[in-house]
Amino acid sequence: MTTAYITHPECAKHDVGDEHPEAPERLSAINDALISLRIMDFLQCHDARPAERSALALAHSEAHIKRVYDKSPLMGLRQLDPDTFMNPHSLAAALLGVGAVMQAVDLVMAGKVKNAFCSVRPPGHHAERDKAMGFCIFNNIAIGALHALEHHGLKKIAIVDFDVHHGNGTENIFLHDDRVLFCSTFQSPLYPDTFADSEPGHIVNVALEPGTKGDLFRQQVRERILPELDAFEPEFIFISAGFDAHKQDPLAHLSLLEDDYRWITHQLLDVAEKHAGRRVVSALEGGYNLEALATSVCAHVGCLAGLHHAG
Ligand SMILES: [Zn+2]
């Protein structure tokens, strides 16, 4: 049983300008590194299939979906939020991002692969039920999780988000849905500054001060997230895999290294082994230093594929 790697060349055509950090080169950097480190040899590669418009309604309001379709430009750029833009290819890329995660769920549930990594963009975890936000158009991971709940009959799912930014969109979508345990580690203060102290029990927010290194990150995950996952006994684990908490990342000030990504991946695989029949789907969120992104994804995916021991 292998690891699926799901991506699509069209995801690189979502290009909103040279100044924007969420750049097409992110995907080619990941792809090139997986090839040069010979990790790709062990992956089962799939072209993402686009999601149907109807699947978006699992997580989003009709008003948001219609707004995105209406704004999709024939030429030039249109703006959805202060940081989120669309070019003529963005809608297709966003549908491939959602479709990749749904396809990953289908492959894992059919027992065709043990787990999957979706190398897609635009990312998704800031997209709320009713709005695009922070480079995100549709919430890829939330739609994938709801696909597993609604179409594969699962009852309990965990989403772990280790992007350096709070996964406000995912929290917003599942705030009143306790079938999903949502755990997010993030730097605070930092965009989007959305987390509150009084969340329901199925929302676990772990705020980390600027400068936090791997040892404290691991301690917080060990003390505050792993016990919650163990008690919840999820049937499936989703990972919002952002790599912008890396020391080299230009958008934030945490100091994680590749070994920390290897470590948390290994911890989540252990939980999946114990409770979830090893079912794990991971999808790319942030990560803006191309070199650190590529090496961190290699650490993460190598671990998913069983090629590394814990760091
Ligand atoms: Zn981020």
mmCIF file of C-alpha atoms and ligand atoms in Angstrom:
data_model
loop_
_atom_site.group_PDB
_atom_site.id
_atom_site.type_symbol
_atom_site.label_atom_id
_atom_site.label_comp_id
_atom_site.label_asym_id
_atom_site.label_seq_id
_atom_site.Cartn_x
_atom_site.Cartn_y
_atom_site.Cartn_z
ATOM 1 C CA MET A 1 0.000 0.000 0.000
ATOM 2 C CA THR A 2 1.422 3.245 -1.143
ATOM 3 C CA THR A 3 1.024 7.012 -0.885
ATOM 4 C CA ALA A 4 -0.870 8.929 -3.557
ATOM 5 C CA TYR A 5 0.537 12.208 -4.867
ATOM 6 C CA ILE A 6 -2.232 14.265 -6.440
ATOM 7 C CA THR A 7 -1.579 17.449 -8.366
ATOM 8 C CA HIS A 8 -2.360 19.084 -11.730
ATOM 9 C CA PRO A 9 -0.395 21.351 -14.107
ATOM 10 C CA GLU A 10 -3.375 23.745 -14.287
ATOM 11 C CA CYS A 11 -2.860 24.632 -10.595
ATOM 12 C CA ALA A 12 0.247 26.545 -11.705
ATOM 13 C CA LYS A 13 -1.770 28.754 -14.085
ATOM 14 C CA HIS A 14 -3.382 30.516 -11.120
ATOM 15 C CA ASP A 15 -0.898 33.396 -11.230
ATOM 16 C CA VAL A 16 -1.784 36.690 -9.596
ATOM 17 C CA GLY A 17 1.417 38.636 -10.160
ATOM 18 C CA ASP A 18 5.131 38.544 -9.462
ATOM 19 C CA GLU A 19 4.751 40.360 -6.131
ATOM 20 C CA HIS A 20 2.379 37.776 -4.675
ATOM 21 C CA PRO A 21 4.046 35.175 -2.400
ATOM 22 C CA GLU A 22 1.524 32.440 -3.246
ATOM 23 C CA ALA A 23 3.317 31.794 -6.528
ATOM 24 C CA PRO A 24 3.087 29.051 -9.190
ATOM 25 C CA GLU A 25 6.758 28.149 -8.575
ATOM 26 C CA ARG A 26 5.766 26.673 -5.207
ATOM 27 C CA LEU A 27 4.399 23.566 -6.927
ATOM 28 C CA SER A 28 7.333 23.072 -9.298
ATOM 29 C CA ALA A 29 9.792 23.457 -6.387
ATOM 30 C CA ILE A 30 7.960 20.672 -4.534
ATOM 31 C CA ASN A 31 7.739 18.455 -7.599
ATOM 32 C CA ASP A 32 11.426 18.915 -8.490
ATOM 33 C CA ALA A 33 12.581 18.146 -4.942
ATOM 34 C CA LEU A 34 10.462 14.993 -4.704
ATOM 35 C CA ILE A 35 12.062 13.812 -7.949
ATOM 36 C CA SER A 36 15.647 14.720 -7.075
ATOM 37 C CA LEU A 37 15.437 13.101 -3.637
ATOM 38 C CA ARG A 38 13.960 9.975 -5.286
ATOM 39 C CA ILE A 39 10.829 10.150 -3.121
ATOM 40 C CA MET A 40 8.652 10.352 -6.241
ATOM 41 C CA ASP A 41 9.697 6.797 -7.155
ATOM 42 C CA PHE A 42 7.669 5.576 -4.180
ATOM 43 C CA LEU A 43 4.517 7.637 -4.838
ATOM 44 C CA GLN A 44 1.466 6.801 -6.919
ATOM 45 C CA CYS A 45 0.883 9.907 -9.058
ATOM 46 C CA HIS A 46 -2.576 11.103 -10.039
ATOM 47 C CA ASP A 47 -3.794 14.100 -12.024
ATOM 48 C CA ALA A 48 -6.395 15.873 -9.918
ATOM 49 C CA ARG A 49 -9.951 15.820 -11.236
ATOM 50 C CA PRO A 50 -11.914 19.059 -10.853
ATOM 51 C CA ALA A 51 -14.673 19.178 -8.248
ATOM 52 C CA GLU A 52 -18.228 19.721 -9.469
ATOM 53 C CA ARG A 53 -19.772 23.043 -8.495
ATOM 54 C CA SER A 54 -22.301 21.120 -6.378
ATOM 55 C CA ALA A 55 -19.519 19.730 -4.137
ATOM 56 C CA LEU A 56 -18.562 23.269 -3.062
ATOM 57 C CA ALA A 57 -21.927 23.566 -1.302
ATOM 58 C CA LEU A 58 -20.773 20.964 1.228
ATOM 59 C CA ALA A 59 -18.802 23.752 2.921
ATOM 60 C CA HIS A 60 -19.796 27.047 1.291
ATOM 61 C CA SER A 61 -22.877 29.214 0.973
ATOM 62 C CA GLU A 62 -24.482 29.567 -2.450
ATOM 63 C CA ALA A 63 -23.805 33.307 -2.203
ATOM 64 C CA HIS A 64 -20.034 32.712 -1.893
ATOM 65 C CA ILE A 65 -19.966 30.158 -4.708
ATOM 66 C CA LYS A 66 -21.947 32.456 -7.019
ATOM 67 C CA ARG A 67 -19.707 35.419 -6.150
ATOM 68 C CA VAL A 68 -16.581 33.458 -7.123
ATOM 69 C CA TYR A 69 -18.080 32.207 -10.401
ATOM 70 C CA ASP A 70 -19.388 35.707 -11.228
ATOM 71 C CA LYS A 71 -16.003 37.315 -10.500
ATOM 72 C CA SER A 72 -13.943 34.808 -12.510
ATOM 73 C CA PRO A 73 -12.321 37.083 -15.127
ATOM 74 C CA LEU A 74 -11.996 36.498 -18.869
ATOM 75 C CA MET A 75 -8.781 38.530 -18.743
ATOM 76 C CA GLY A 76 -6.722 40.368 -16.148
ATOM 77 C CA LEU A 77 -7.167 40.042 -12.396
ATOM 78 C CA ARG A 78 -10.228 40.379 -10.157
ATOM 79 C CA GLN A 79 -10.021 40.816 -6.406
ATOM 80 C CA LEU A 80 -11.970 38.714 -3.874
ATOM 81 C CA ASP A 81 -10.396 40.105 -0.685
ATOM 82 C CA PRO A 82 -7.386 42.348 0.078
ATOM 83 C CA ASP A 83 -4.978 39.397 -0.461
ATOM 84 C CA THR A 84 -6.964 37.106 -2.768
ATOM 85 C CA PHE A 85 -7.134 37.524 -6.511
ATOM 86 C CA MET A 86 -8.364 35.547 -9.519
ATOM 87 C CA ASN A 87 -6.937 35.369 -13.019
ATOM 88 C CA PRO A 88 -8.725 33.539 -15.870
ATOM 89 C CA HIS A 89 -7.304 30.192 -14.634
ATOM 90 C CA SER A 90 -7.952 30.606 -10.917
ATOM 91 C CA LEU A 91 -11.447 29.090 -10.842
ATOM 92 C CA ALA A 92 -10.210 25.959 -12.643
ATOM 93 C CA ALA A 93 -7.223 25.713 -10.264
ATOM 94 C CA ALA A 94 -9.476 26.138 -7.214
ATOM 95 C CA LEU A 95 -11.826 23.391 -8.456
ATOM 96 C CA LEU A 96 -8.804 21.100 -8.977
ATOM 97 C CA GLY A 97 -7.617 21.825 -5.425
ATOM 98 C CA VAL A 98 -10.977 20.801 -4.002
ATOM 99 C CA GLY A 99 -11.265 17.862 -6.399
ATOM 100 C CA ALA A 100 -7.797 16.588 -5.451
ATOM 101 C CA VAL A 101 -8.731 16.288 -1.777
ATOM 102 C CA MET A 102 -12.040 14.559 -2.620
ATOM 103 C CA GLN A 103 -10.186 12.170 -4.942
ATOM 104 C CA ALA A 104 -7.636 11.493 -2.183
ATOM 105 C CA VAL A 105 -10.485 10.571 0.169
ATOM 106 C CA ASP A 106 -11.990 8.241 -2.439
ATOM 107 C CA LEU A 107 -8.630 6.509 -3.062
ATOM 108 C CA VAL A 108 -7.971 6.027 0.657
ATOM 109 C CA MET A 109 -11.523 4.865 1.409
ATOM 110 C CA ALA A 110 -11.366 2.370 -1.482
ATOM 111 C CA GLY A 111 -8.163 0.964 0.033
ATOM 112 C CA LYS A 112 -6.205 1.782 -3.139
ATOM 113 C CA VAL A 113 -3.592 3.785 -1.206
ATOM 114 C CA LYS A 114 -2.821 4.077 2.499
ATOM 115 C CA ASN A 115 -2.656 7.883 2.476
ATOM 116 C CA ALA A 116 -2.300 10.831 0.102
ATOM 117 C CA PHE A 117 -0.678 14.234 -0.332
ATOM 118 C CA CYS A 118 -2.382 16.863 -2.496
ATOM 119 C CA SER A 119 0.100 19.340 -3.960
ATOM 120 C CA VAL A 120 -2.391 22.012 -4.948
ATOM 121 C CA ARG A 121 -2.945 25.746 -5.000
ATOM 122 C CA PRO A 122 -4.677 28.035 -4.269
ATOM 123 C CA PRO A 123 -4.627 26.926 -0.614
ATOM 124 C CA GLY A 124 -7.898 26.648 1.315
ATOM 125 C CA HIS A 125 -7.813 26.968 5.100
ATOM 126 C CA HIS A 126 -8.650 30.679 5.336
ATOM 127 C CA ALA A 127 -11.752 30.344 3.118
ATOM 128 C CA GLU A 128 -14.853 30.579 5.318
ATOM 129 C CA ARG A 129 -18.375 29.367 4.584
ATOM 130 C CA ASP A 130 -19.295 32.716 3.107
ATOM 131 C CA LYS A 131 -16.057 34.288 1.910
ATOM 132 C CA ALA A 132 -12.690 33.931 0.222
ATOM 133 C CA MET A 133 -9.798 35.134 2.346
ATOM 134 C CA GLY A 134 -6.006 35.104 2.692
ATOM 135 C CA PHE A 135 -5.071 33.605 -0.737
ATOM 136 C CA CYS A 136 -7.848 30.961 -0.331
ATOM 137 C CA ILE A 137 -10.907 30.691 -2.592
ATOM 138 C CA PHE A 138 -12.567 27.426 -1.509
ATOM 139 C CA ASN A 139 -11.705 25.403 1.596
ATOM 140 C CA ASN A 140 -10.141 22.289 0.052
ATOM 141 C CA ILE A 141 -9.637 20.357 3.298
ATOM 142 C CA ALA A 142 -13.081 21.184 4.728
ATOM 143 C CA ILE A 143 -14.836 20.036 1.555
ATOM 144 C CA GLY A 144 -12.746 16.833 1.549
ATOM 145 C CA ALA A 145 -13.668 16.168 5.190
ATOM 146 C CA LEU A 146 -17.357 16.782 4.517
ATOM 147 C CA HIS A 147 -17.145 14.506 1.471
ATOM 148 C CA ALA A 148 -15.826 11.745 3.782
ATOM 149 C CA LEU A 149 -18.624 12.399 6.303
ATOM 150 C CA GLU A 150 -21.505 12.776 3.832
ATOM 151 C CA HIS A 151 -20.544 10.325 1.072
ATOM 152 C CA HIS A 152 -18.449 7.686 2.810
ATOM 153 C CA GLY A 153 -20.537 7.394 5.959
ATOM 154 C CA LEU A 154 -17.812 8.359 8.418
ATOM 155 C CA LYS A 155 -18.915 9.844 11.728
ATOM 156 C CA LYS A 156 -15.779 11.301 13.345
ATOM 157 C CA ILE A 157 -12.952 13.103 11.593
ATOM 158 C CA ALA A 158 -9.961 15.077 12.818
ATOM 159 C CA ILE A 159 -8.339 17.954 10.947
ATOM 160 C CA VAL A 160 -4.885 19.036 12.110
ATOM 161 C CA ASP A 161 -3.626 22.348 10.709
ATOM 162 C CA PHE A 162 0.064 23.125 11.294
ATOM 163 C CA ASP A 163 0.238 26.097 8.934
ATOM 164 C CA VAL A 164 1.708 29.130 10.736
ATOM 165 C CA HIS A 165 -1.584 30.987 10.273
ATOM 166 C CA HIS A 166 -4.757 30.114 12.183
ATOM 167 C CA GLY A 167 -7.094 27.957 10.075
ATOM 168 C CA ASN A 168 -9.977 30.376 10.566
ATOM 169 C CA GLY A 169 -11.907 29.163 7.529
ATOM 170 C CA THR A 170 -11.904 25.551 8.661
ATOM 171 C CA GLU A 171 -12.858 26.613 12.194
ATOM 172 C CA ASN A 172 -15.681 28.756 10.813
ATOM 173 C CA ILE A 173 -17.070 25.879 8.729
ATOM 174 C CA PHE A 174 -16.985 23.349 11.602
ATOM 175 C CA LEU A 175 -17.728 25.652 14.570
ATOM 176 C CA HIS A 176 -21.125 24.012 15.103
ATOM 177 C CA ASP A 177 -20.267 20.557 13.739
ATOM 178 C CA ASP A 178 -18.758 18.366 16.430
ATOM 179 C CA ARG A 179 -18.291 15.425 14.056
ATOM 180 C CA VAL A 180 -14.983 17.175 13.330
ATOM 181 C CA LEU A 181 -12.192 17.762 15.836
ATOM 182 C CA PHE A 182 -10.229 20.734 14.510
ATOM 183 C CA CYS A 183 -6.737 21.373 15.922
ATOM 184 C CA SER A 184 -4.707 24.356 14.721
ATOM 185 C CA THR A 185 -1.207 25.467 15.705
ATOM 186 C CA PHE A 186 -0.296 28.996 14.645
ATOM 187 C CA GLN A 187 1.744 32.049 15.473
ATOM 188 C CA SER A 188 -0.002 34.763 17.466
ATOM 189 C CA PRO A 189 -0.110 37.660 16.994
ATOM 190 C CA LEU A 190 -0.244 37.151 13.217
ATOM 191 C CA TYR A 191 -2.744 37.324 10.360
ATOM 192 C CA PRO A 192 -5.669 36.574 10.508
ATOM 193 C CA ASP A 193 -5.844 37.125 14.312
ATOM 194 C CA THR A 194 -9.125 35.247 14.407
ATOM 195 C CA PHE A 195 -8.875 32.859 17.298
ATOM 196 C CA ALA A 196 -10.869 33.307 20.501
ATOM 197 C CA ASP A 197 -10.268 31.775 23.931
ATOM 198 C CA SER A 198 -13.821 30.485 24.320
ATOM 199 C CA GLU A 199 -14.154 27.856 21.617
ATOM 200 C CA PRO A 200 -16.288 24.714 21.842
ATOM 201 C CA GLY A 201 -14.460 21.538 22.906
ATOM 202 C CA HIS A 202 -14.024 20.197 19.367
ATOM 203 C CA ILE A 203 -11.975 23.277 18.367
ATOM 204 C CA VAL A 204 -8.405 23.241 19.744
ATOM 205 C CA ASN A 205 -6.386 26.391 19.087
ATOM 206 C CA VAL A 206 -2.723 26.375 20.063
ATOM 207 C CA ALA A 207 -1.250 29.879 19.780
ATOM 208 C CA LEU A 208 2.553 30.088 19.630
ATOM 209 C CA GLU A 209 4.596 33.206 20.289
ATOM 210 C CA PRO A 210 6.864 34.617 17.566
ATOM 211 C CA GLY A 211 10.273 32.933 17.802
ATOM 212 C CA THR A 212 8.869 29.580 18.942
ATOM 213 C CA LYS A 213 11.258 26.756 18.057
ATOM 214 C CA GLY A 214 10.649 23.076 17.440
ATOM 215 C CA ASP A 215 11.072 21.936 21.043
ATOM 216 C CA LEU A 216 8.225 24.121 22.344
ATOM 217 C CA PHE A 217 6.094 23.349 19.260
ATOM 218 C CA ARG A 218 6.524 19.626 19.947
ATOM 219 C CA GLN A 219 5.738 20.072 23.635
ATOM 220 C CA GLN A 220 2.515 21.968 22.828
ATOM 221 C CA VAL A 221 1.438 19.355 20.276
ATOM 222 C CA ARG A 222 2.259 16.574 22.743
ATOM 223 C CA GLU A 223 0.356 18.186 25.631
ATOM 224 C CA ARG A 224 -2.589 19.852 23.918
ATOM 225 C CA ILE A 225 -3.297 18.114 20.608
ATOM 226 C CA LEU A 226 -2.246 14.464 20.798
ATOM 227 C CA PRO A 227 -4.379 13.735 23.926
ATOM 228 C CA GLU A 228 -7.432 15.327 22.231
ATOM 229 C CA LEU A 229 -6.880 13.207 19.111
ATOM 230 C CA ASP A 230 -6.480 10.079 21.191
ATOM 231 C CA ALA A 231 -9.678 10.747 23.165
ATOM 232 C CA PHE A 232 -11.677 11.634 20.025
ATOM 233 C CA GLU A 233 -10.707 8.417 18.204
ATOM 234 C CA PRO A 234 -11.098 9.847 14.681
ATOM 235 C CA GLU A 235 -11.906 7.523 11.786
ATOM 236 C CA PHE A 236 -9.887 9.650 9.357
ATOM 237 C CA ILE A 237 -7.174 12.301 9.790
ATOM 238 C CA PHE A 238 -6.857 15.299 7.496
ATOM 239 C CA ILE A 239 -3.796 17.526 7.555
ATOM 240 C CA SER A 240 -3.798 21.176 6.499
ATOM 241 C CA ALA A 241 -0.113 21.053 5.671
ATOM 242 C CA GLY A 242 1.271 24.574 5.574
ATOM 243 C CA PHE A 243 5.034 24.938 5.839
ATOM 244 C CA ASP A 244 5.243 28.652 6.615
ATOM 245 C CA ALA A 245 6.159 28.001 10.276
ATOM 246 C CA HIS A 246 9.619 27.110 8.906
ATOM 247 C CA LYS A 247 12.496 29.251 10.184
ATOM 248 C CA GLN A 248 13.256 30.475 6.641
ATOM 249 C CA ASP A 249 9.705 31.539 5.793
ATOM 250 C CA PRO A 250 9.336 35.240 4.957
ATOM 251 C CA LEU A 251 5.699 35.629 6.112
ATOM 252 C CA ALA A 252 6.008 34.641 9.779
ATOM 253 C CA HIS A 253 8.398 34.235 12.696
ATOM 254 C CA LEU A 254 8.315 30.689 13.995
ATOM 255 C CA SER A 255 11.453 28.563 13.767
ATOM 256 C CA LEU A 256 10.406 25.051 12.774
ATOM 257 C CA LEU A 257 12.774 22.869 10.745
ATOM 258 C CA GLU A 258 12.302 19.870 8.457
ATOM 259 C CA ASP A 259 12.726 17.486 11.410
ATOM 260 C CA ASP A 260 9.776 19.120 13.154
ATOM 261 C CA TYR A 261 7.558 18.398 10.124
ATOM 262 C CA ARG A 262 8.858 14.842 10.093
ATOM 263 C CA TRP A 263 8.085 14.556 13.806
ATOM 264 C CA ILE A 264 4.500 15.822 13.649
ATOM 265 C CA THR A 265 3.758 13.719 10.563
ATOM 266 C CA HIS A 266 4.999 10.670 12.408
ATOM 267 C CA GLN A 267 2.818 11.517 15.445
ATOM 268 C CA LEU A 268 -0.275 11.903 13.248
ATOM 269 C CA LEU A 269 0.482 8.619 11.467
ATOM 270 C CA ASP A 270 0.655 6.951 14.896
ATOM 271 C CA VAL A 271 -2.805 8.305 15.791
ATOM 272 C CA ALA A 272 -4.115 7.153 12.407
ATOM 273 C CA GLU A 273 -2.640 3.714 12.926
ATOM 274 C CA LYS A 274 -4.270 3.425 16.343
ATOM 275 C CA HIS A 275 -7.742 4.816 15.556
ATOM 276 C CA ALA A 276 -8.264 5.543 11.863
ATOM 277 C CA GLY A 277 -7.192 2.446 9.971
ATOM 278 C CA ARG A 278 -4.124 4.464 8.855
ATOM 279 C CA ARG A 279 -6.348 6.774 6.792
ATOM 280 C CA VAL A 280 -4.619 10.153 6.276
ATOM 281 C CA VAL A 281 -5.086 12.828 3.611
ATOM 282 C CA SER A 282 -2.811 15.857 3.611
ATOM 283 C CA ALA A 283 -3.221 18.975 1.484
ATOM 284 C CA LEU A 284 -0.785 21.825 0.902
ATOM 285 C CA GLU A 285 -1.643 25.176 2.474
ATOM 286 C CA GLY A 286 1.114 27.834 2.943
ATOM 287 C CA GLY A 287 4.918 27.867 2.695
ATOM 288 C CA TYR A 288 6.609 30.727 0.846
ATOM 289 C CA ASN A 289 10.361 30.183 0.922
ATOM 290 C CA LEU A 290 10.698 27.867 -2.078
ATOM 291 C CA GLU A 291 13.703 25.946 -0.799
ATOM 292 C CA ALA A 292 12.349 25.458 2.742
ATOM 293 C CA LEU A 293 8.937 24.576 1.313
ATOM 294 C CA ALA A 294 10.404 21.909 -0.976
ATOM 295 C CA THR A 295 12.596 20.282 1.675
ATOM 296 C CA SER A 296 9.806 20.414 4.281
ATOM 297 C CA VAL A 297 7.297 18.793 1.917
ATOM 298 C CA CYS A 298 9.889 16.099 1.162
ATOM 299 C CA ALA A 299 10.225 15.436 4.928
ATOM 300 C CA HIS A 300 6.426 15.281 5.301
ATOM 301 C CA VAL A 301 5.701 13.168 2.221
ATOM 302 C CA GLY A 302 8.699 10.894 2.836
ATOM 303 C CA CYS A 303 7.214 10.171 6.245
ATOM 304 C CA LEU A 304 3.724 9.540 4.778
ATOM 305 C CA ALA A 305 5.338 7.092 2.363
ATOM 306 C CA GLY A 306 7.169 5.332 5.200
ATOM 307 C CA LEU A 307 10.616 6.383 3.986
ATOM 308 C CA HIS A 308 11.690 8.223 7.145
ATOM 309 C CA HIS A 309 11.755 7.570 10.830
ATOM 310 C CA ALA A 310 10.634 10.275 13.245
ATOM 311 C CA GLY A 311 12.980 13.217 13.459
HETATM 312 ZN ZN ZN B 1 -0.086 30.181 6.208
#
